Amino acid sequence: MGDWLETYRGTVFRWEVDHNDHFTVAYYFARIADAGHGLLGALGLGAAEAPTADCFVRYQRELRVGDLMHVESGVIGIEPGALVLGHKLFDSGAGTLCTTVEQRVRPAAPLDAERARRAEARRVVWDGPARERRPRPAGLAGFHDSARDIVKPGELDVSGAVALSHYVHRFSAANGHAIAGFGMTPAYMRAEQRGFSTFEFQLELGEPLRAGDGVRVRSAVLHVGSSSLRLLHVMTREPAGEVVASLEQSGVHFDQEARRPAPLPEALRERARGLLVEA
């Protein structure tokens, strides 16, 4: 087994925190993309040669403005037609693990002997949380419109496709509309000092979005617990309606002062249950 490779080192900038006053998930994905590109470069692959197919992200500890961070990466799986990259994001100041990421990329061509050798040399032991494959709805019945816009040229990454962070920015906006549907509105969250804090993401990507593409997101509630919620967001390219991405998002009703989960008020819980879509 090889050693972990440092692939990112930086900080949380003030404009990267959300209404919960912690590091926004889209900017986590910007760091994940940087880390992925850094590891691919060590394998002799360019970003456009191995696009991301899916990511499984587990958030374990929050980062706040000014916190220092770094990412260590390695190859955790070699599959037919795919590589699975593992990333660990640390709070550099505290020395604690904040986030684990499994990123599956699909090389456009089979790895040649040199790249295959490099991939094997970068294999590391992975001890991240196991991904749970949960049932999902067969169609979009019961889903509600939650985001719609056009891809801008400034949203593209070095591969010429939309950057991971901009997929997630749209999904975050969609989540805001989806939870407002049962009463977790911005006004409620400001008045009660509450928020929605994500602890797990399962992102799947299809054919990449390009500048000028129309985008639509539809969302549904899949699970309601005492404080936890799970939603599914489906992104399509318009006007054709081609599914280009989906995000299964698990989070909690968050007490912004105590910095911990808080039970959903019964009125909100009942309204959320009324929006449940069966998997």
CSV table of N, CA, C and O in Angstrom, one decimal, residues 23-33 35 52-61 63 71 76 84-90 97-104 126 128-134 136 164-165 168 171 197-205 230 246-251:
chain,number,residue,atom,x,y,z
A,23,PHE,N,-19.0,26.1,7.1
A,23,PHE,CA,-18.5,25.9,5.7
A,23,PHE,C,-19.6,25.3,4.8
A,23,PHE,O,-20.1,24.3,5.1
A,24,THR,N,-19.9,26.0,3.7
A,24,THR,CA,-21.0,25.6,2.8
A,24,THR,C,-20.6,24.3,2.0
A,24,THR,O,-19.4,24.2,1.6
A,25,VAL,N,-21.5,23.4,1.9
A,25,VAL,CA,-21.2,22.1,1.2
A,25,VAL,C,-20.7,22.3,-0.2
A,25,VAL,O,-19.8,21.5,-0.6
A,26,ALA,N,-21.1,23.3,-0.9
A,26,ALA,CA,-20.6,23.5,-2.3
A,26,ALA,C,-19.1,23.8,-2.3
A,26,ALA,O,-18.4,23.4,-3.2
A,27,TYR,N,-18.7,24.5,-1.3
A,27,TYR,CA,-17.3,24.8,-1.2
A,27,TYR,C,-16.4,23.6,-0.7
A,27,TYR,O,-15.3,23.5,-1.1
A,28,TYR,N,-17.0,22.7,0.0
A,28,TYR,CA,-16.4,21.5,0.3
A,28,TYR,C,-16.1,20.8,-1.1
A,28,TYR,O,-15.0,20.2,-1.3
A,29,PHE,N,-17.1,20.8,-2.0
A,29,PHE,CA,-17.0,20.1,-3.2
A,29,PHE,C,-15.9,20.8,-4.1
A,29,PHE,O,-15.3,20.1,-4.9
A,30,ALA,N,-15.7,22.1,-4.0
A,30,ALA,CA,-14.7,22.8,-4.7
A,30,ALA,C,-13.3,22.2,-4.2
A,30,ALA,O,-12.4,22.0,-5.0
A,31,ARG,N,-13.2,22.0,-2.9
A,31,ARG,CA,-11.9,21.4,-2.4
A,31,ARG,C,-11.8,20.0,-2.8
A,31,ARG,O,-10.7,19.5,-3.1
A,32,ILE,N,-12.9,19.2,-2.8
A,32,ILE,CA,-12.8,17.8,-3.3
A,32,ILE,C,-12.4,17.8,-4.8
A,32,ILE,O,-11.6,16.9,-5.1
A,33,ALA,N,-12.9,18.7,-5.6
A,33,ALA,CA,-12.5,18.7,-7.0
A,33,ALA,C,-11.0,19.0,-7.1
A,33,ALA,O,-10.3,18.4,-7.9
A,35,ALA,N,-8.7,18.4,-4.9
A,35,ALA,CA,-8.0,17.2,-4.4
A,35,ALA,C,-8.0,16.1,-5.5
A,35,ALA,O,-7.0,15.4,-5.7
A,52,THR,N,-15.8,12.8,-13.1
A,52,THR,CA,-16.5,12.2,-11.9
A,52,THR,C,-17.8,11.6,-12.3
A,52,THR,O,-18.6,12.2,-12.9
A,53,ALA,N,-18.0,10.4,-11.8
A,53,ALA,CA,-19.3,9.7,-12.0
A,53,ALA,C,-20.2,9.8,-10.7
A,53,ALA,O,-21.4,10.0,-10.8
A,54,ASP,N,-19.6,9.7,-9.5
A,54,ASP,CA,-20.4,9.9,-8.3
A,54,ASP,C,-19.4,10.2,-7.1
A,54,ASP,O,-18.2,9.9,-7.2
A,55,CYS,N,-20.0,10.7,-6.1
A,55,CYS,CA,-19.3,11.0,-4.8
A,55,CYS,C,-20.2,10.6,-3.7
A,55,CYS,O,-21.4,10.9,-3.7
A,56,PHE,N,-19.6,10.0,-2.6
A,56,PHE,CA,-20.3,9.8,-1.4
A,56,PHE,C,-19.5,10.5,-0.3
A,56,PHE,O,-18.3,10.3,-0.1
A,57,VAL,N,-20.2,11.5,0.4
A,57,VAL,CA,-19.5,12.4,1.3
A,57,VAL,C,-20.2,12.2,2.7
A,57,VAL,O,-21.4,12.3,2.8
A,58,ARG,N,-19.4,12.1,3.7
A,58,ARG,CA,-19.9,12.1,5.1
A,58,ARG,C,-19.2,13.2,5.9
A,58,ARG,O,-18.0,13.2,6.0
A,59,TYR,N,-20.0,14.1,6.4
A,59,TYR,CA,-19.5,15.2,7.2
A,59,TYR,C,-19.5,14.8,8.7
A,59,TYR,O,-20.6,14.4,9.2
A,60,GLN,N,-18.4,14.9,9.3
A,60,GLN,CA,-18.3,14.4,10.7
A,60,GLN,C,-18.1,15.6,11.7
A,60,GLN,O,-18.4,15.4,12.9
A,61,ARG,N,-17.6,16.7,11.2
A,61,ARG,CA,-17.3,17.8,12.1
A,61,ARG,C,-17.3,19.1,11.3
A,61,ARG,O,-16.9,19.1,10.2
A,63,LEU,N,-16.7,22.9,10.0
A,63,LEU,CA,-15.6,23.9,9.9
A,63,LEU,C,-16.3,25.3,9.8
A,63,LEU,O,-17.4,25.5,9.3
A,71,VAL,N,-6.3,18.3,2.7
A,71,VAL,CA,-6.9,17.1,2.3
A,71,VAL,C,-5.8,16.1,1.9
A,71,VAL,O,-4.8,16.5,1.3
A,76,ILE,N,-8.5,4.1,-3.6
A,76,ILE,CA,-9.1,3.1,-2.7
A,76,ILE,C,-9.8,2.0,-3.4
A,76,ILE,O,-10.3,1.0,-2.8
A,84,VAL,N,-11.7,4.5,-7.9
A,84,VAL,CA,-12.3,5.1,-6.8
A,84,VAL,C,-11.2,5.8,-5.9
A,84,VAL,O,-10.3,5.2,-5.5
A,85,LEU,N,-11.4,7.1,-5.8
A,85,LEU,CA,-10.4,8.0,-5.1
A,85,LEU,C,-11.0,8.2,-3.7
A,85,LEU,O,-12.2,8.5,-3.5
A,86,GLY,N,-10.2,8.2,-2.7
A,86,GLY,CA,-10.6,8.5,-1.3
A,86,GLY,C,-9.9,9.8,-0.9
A,86,GLY,O,-8.7,10.0,-1.1
A,87,HIS,N,-10.7,10.6,-0.2
A,87,HIS,CA,-10.2,11.9,0.3
A,87,HIS,C,-10.5,12.0,1.8
A,87,HIS,O,-11.7,11.7,2.2
A,88,LYS,N,-9.6,12.5,2.6
A,88,LYS,CA,-9.9,12.9,4.0
A,88,LYS,C,-9.6,14.3,4.2
A,88,LYS,O,-8.4,14.8,3.9
A,89,LEU,N,-10.6,15.1,4.6
A,89,LEU,CA,-10.4,16.5,4.8
A,89,LEU,C,-10.3,16.8,6.3
A,89,LEU,O,-11.1,16.3,7.1
A,90,PHE,N,-9.2,17.4,6.7
A,90,PHE,CA,-8.8,17.6,8.1
A,90,PHE,C,-8.9,19.1,8.5
A,90,PHE,O,-8.6,20.0,7.7
A,97,LEU,N,-10.2,14.9,11.9
A,97,LEU,CA,-10.9,14.6,10.6
A,97,LEU,C,-12.3,15.2,10.6
A,97,LEU,O,-13.1,15.0,11.5
A,98,CYS,N,-12.6,15.9,9.5
A,98,CYS,CA,-13.9,16.6,9.3
A,98,CYS,C,-14.8,15.9,8.3
A,98,CYS,O,-16.0,15.8,8.5
A,99,THR,N,-14.2,15.4,7.2
A,99,THR,CA,-15.0,14.9,6.1
A,99,THR,C,-14.3,13.7,5.4
A,99,THR,O,-13.1,13.8,5.2
A,100,THR,N,-15.0,12.7,5.0
A,100,THR,CA,-14.5,11.7,4.2
A,100,THR,C,-15.3,11.6,2.9
A,100,THR,O,-16.5,11.9,2.8
A,101,VAL,N,-14.6,11.3,1.8
A,101,VAL,CA,-15.1,11.4,0.4
A,101,VAL,C,-14.7,10.2,-0.4
A,101,VAL,O,-13.5,9.9,-0.4
A,102,GLU,N,-15.7,9.5,-1.0
A,102,GLU,CA,-15.4,8.5,-2.0
A,102,GLU,C,-15.8,9.1,-3.3
A,102,GLU,O,-16.9,9.4,-3.5
A,103,GLN,N,-14.8,9.3,-4.2
A,103,GLN,CA,-15.1,9.9,-5.5
A,103,GLN,C,-14.7,8.9,-6.6
A,103,GLN,O,-13.6,8.5,-6.8
A,104,ARG,N,-15.8,8.5,-7.4
A,104,ARG,CA,-15.6,7.5,-8.5
A,104,ARG,C,-15.4,8.3,-9.8
A,104,ARG,O,-16.2,9.1,-10.1
A,126,TRP,N,-8.6,2.1,3.2
A,126,TRP,CA,-9.7,3.0,3.4
A,126,TRP,C,-10.5,2.6,4.6
A,126,TRP,O,-10.9,1.4,4.7
A,128,GLY,N,-13.1,4.7,5.8
A,128,GLY,CA,-14.3,5.6,5.8
A,128,GLY,C,-15.6,4.9,6.0
A,128,GLY,O,-15.6,3.6,5.9
A,129,PRO,N,-16.7,5.6,6.3
A,129,PRO,CA,-18.0,4.9,6.5
A,129,PRO,C,-18.5,4.3,5.3
A,129,PRO,O,-18.2,4.7,4.2
A,130,ALA,N,-19.2,3.2,5.5
A,130,ALA,CA,-19.7,2.4,4.4
A,130,ALA,C,-20.9,3.2,3.7
A,130,ALA,O,-21.7,3.8,4.4
A,131,ARG,N,-21.0,3.1,2.4
A,131,ARG,CA,-22.1,3.7,1.7
A,131,ARG,C,-23.3,2.8,1.8
A,131,ARG,O,-23.2,1.6,1.5
A,132,GLU,N,-24.5,3.4,2.1
A,132,GLU,CA,-25.7,2.6,2.2
A,132,GLU,C,-26.5,3.0,1.0
A,132,GLU,O,-26.9,4.1,0.8
A,133,ARG,N,-26.8,1.9,0.2
A,133,ARG,CA,-27.7,2.1,-1.0
A,133,ARG,C,-29.1,1.9,-0.6
A,133,ARG,O,-29.6,0.8,-0.3
A,134,ARG,N,-29.9,3.0,-0.5
A,134,ARG,CA,-31.3,3.0,-0.1
A,134,ARG,C,-32.2,3.0,-1.3
A,134,ARG,O,-31.8,3.5,-2.4
A,136,ARG,N,-34.9,4.1,-3.9
A,136,ARG,CA,-35.3,5.4,-4.4
A,136,ARG,C,-36.6,5.3,-5.2
A,136,ARG,O,-37.0,4.2,-5.7
A,164,LEU,N,-18.0,20.7,-10.0
A,164,LEU,CA,-18.8,20.0,-9.0
A,164,LEU,C,-19.5,21.0,-8.1
A,164,LEU,O,-20.7,20.8,-7.7
A,165,SER,N,-18.8,22.1,-7.7
A,165,SER,CA,-19.4,23.0,-6.7
A,165,SER,C,-20.7,23.6,-7.3
A,165,SER,O,-21.6,23.9,-6.5
A,168,VAL,N,-23.6,21.5,-6.8
A,168,VAL,CA,-24.1,21.5,-5.5
A,168,VAL,C,-24.7,22.8,-5.1
A,168,VAL,O,-25.6,22.9,-4.3
A,171,PHE,N,-28.2,22.4,-6.1
A,171,PHE,CA,-28.9,21.4,-5.2
A,171,PHE,C,-29.2,22.1,-3.8
A,171,PHE,O,-30.2,21.8,-3.2
A,197,SER,N,-28.7,21.3,8.5
A,197,SER,CA,-27.2,20.9,8.4
A,197,SER,C,-27.1,19.6,7.8
A,197,SER,O,-27.6,18.6,8.3
A,198,THR,N,-26.3,19.5,6.7
A,198,THR,CA,-26.1,18.2,6.0
A,198,THR,C,-25.1,17.4,6.6
A,198,THR,O,-24.0,17.9,7.0
A,199,PHE,N,-25.3,16.1,6.8
A,199,PHE,CA,-24.3,15.2,7.3
A,199,PHE,C,-23.9,14.1,6.3
A,199,PHE,O,-22.9,13.4,6.4
A,200,GLU,N,-24.6,14.0,5.2
A,200,GLU,CA,-24.3,13.0,4.2
A,200,GLU,C,-24.8,13.4,2.8
A,200,GLU,O,-25.9,13.9,2.7
A,201,PHE,N,-24.0,13.2,1.8
A,201,PHE,CA,-24.3,13.5,0.4
A,201,PHE,C,-24.0,12.2,-0.5
A,201,PHE,O,-23.0,11.6,-0.3
A,202,GLN,N,-24.9,11.9,-1.3
A,202,GLN,CA,-24.7,10.9,-2.4
A,202,GLN,C,-25.0,11.5,-3.7
A,202,GLN,O,-26.2,11.7,-4.1
A,203,LEU,N,-23.9,12.0,-4.4
A,203,LEU,CA,-24.1,12.7,-5.7
A,203,LEU,C,-23.8,11.7,-6.8
A,203,LEU,O,-22.7,11.1,-6.8
A,204,GLU,N,-24.6,11.7,-7.8
A,204,GLU,CA,-24.4,10.9,-9.1
A,204,GLU,C,-24.5,11.8,-10.3
A,204,GLU,O,-25.5,12.7,-10.3
A,205,LEU,N,-23.6,11.7,-11.2
A,205,LEU,CA,-23.5,12.6,-12.4
A,205,LEU,C,-23.7,11.8,-13.7
A,205,LEU,O,-23.1,10.6,-13.8
A,230,ARG,N,-34.3,13.3,5.0
A,230,ARG,CA,-33.5,12.9,3.8
A,230,ARG,C,-34.4,13.3,2.6
A,230,ARG,O,-35.6,13.0,2.5
A,246,SER,N,-28.2,13.6,-9.8
A,246,SER,CA,-29.1,13.5,-8.7
A,246,SER,C,-28.3,13.6,-7.4
A,246,SER,O,-27.1,13.3,-7.4
A,247,LEU,N,-28.9,14.0,-6.4
A,247,LEU,CA,-28.3,14.1,-5.1
A,247,LEU,C,-29.3,13.6,-4.0
A,247,LEU,O,-30.4,14.2,-3.8
A,248,GLU,N,-28.8,12.6,-3.2
A,248,GLU,CA,-29.5,12.2,-2.0
A,248,GLU,C,-28.9,12.9,-0.9
A,248,GLU,O,-27.7,12.7,-0.6
A,249,GLN,N,-29.6,13.7,-0.1
A,249,GLN,CA,-29.1,14.6,0.9
A,249,GLN,C,-29.7,14.2,2.2
A,249,GLN,O,-30.9,14.3,2.4
A,250,SER,N,-28.9,13.9,3.2
A,250,SER,CA,-29.4,13.6,4.6
A,250,SER,C,-28.8,14.7,5.5
A,250,SER,O,-27.7,15.1,5.4
A,251,GLY,N,-29.7,15.3,6.3
A,251,GLY,CA,-29.3,16.3,7.2
A,251,GLY,C,-30.2,16.4,8.5
A,251,GLY,O,-31.1,15.5,8.6
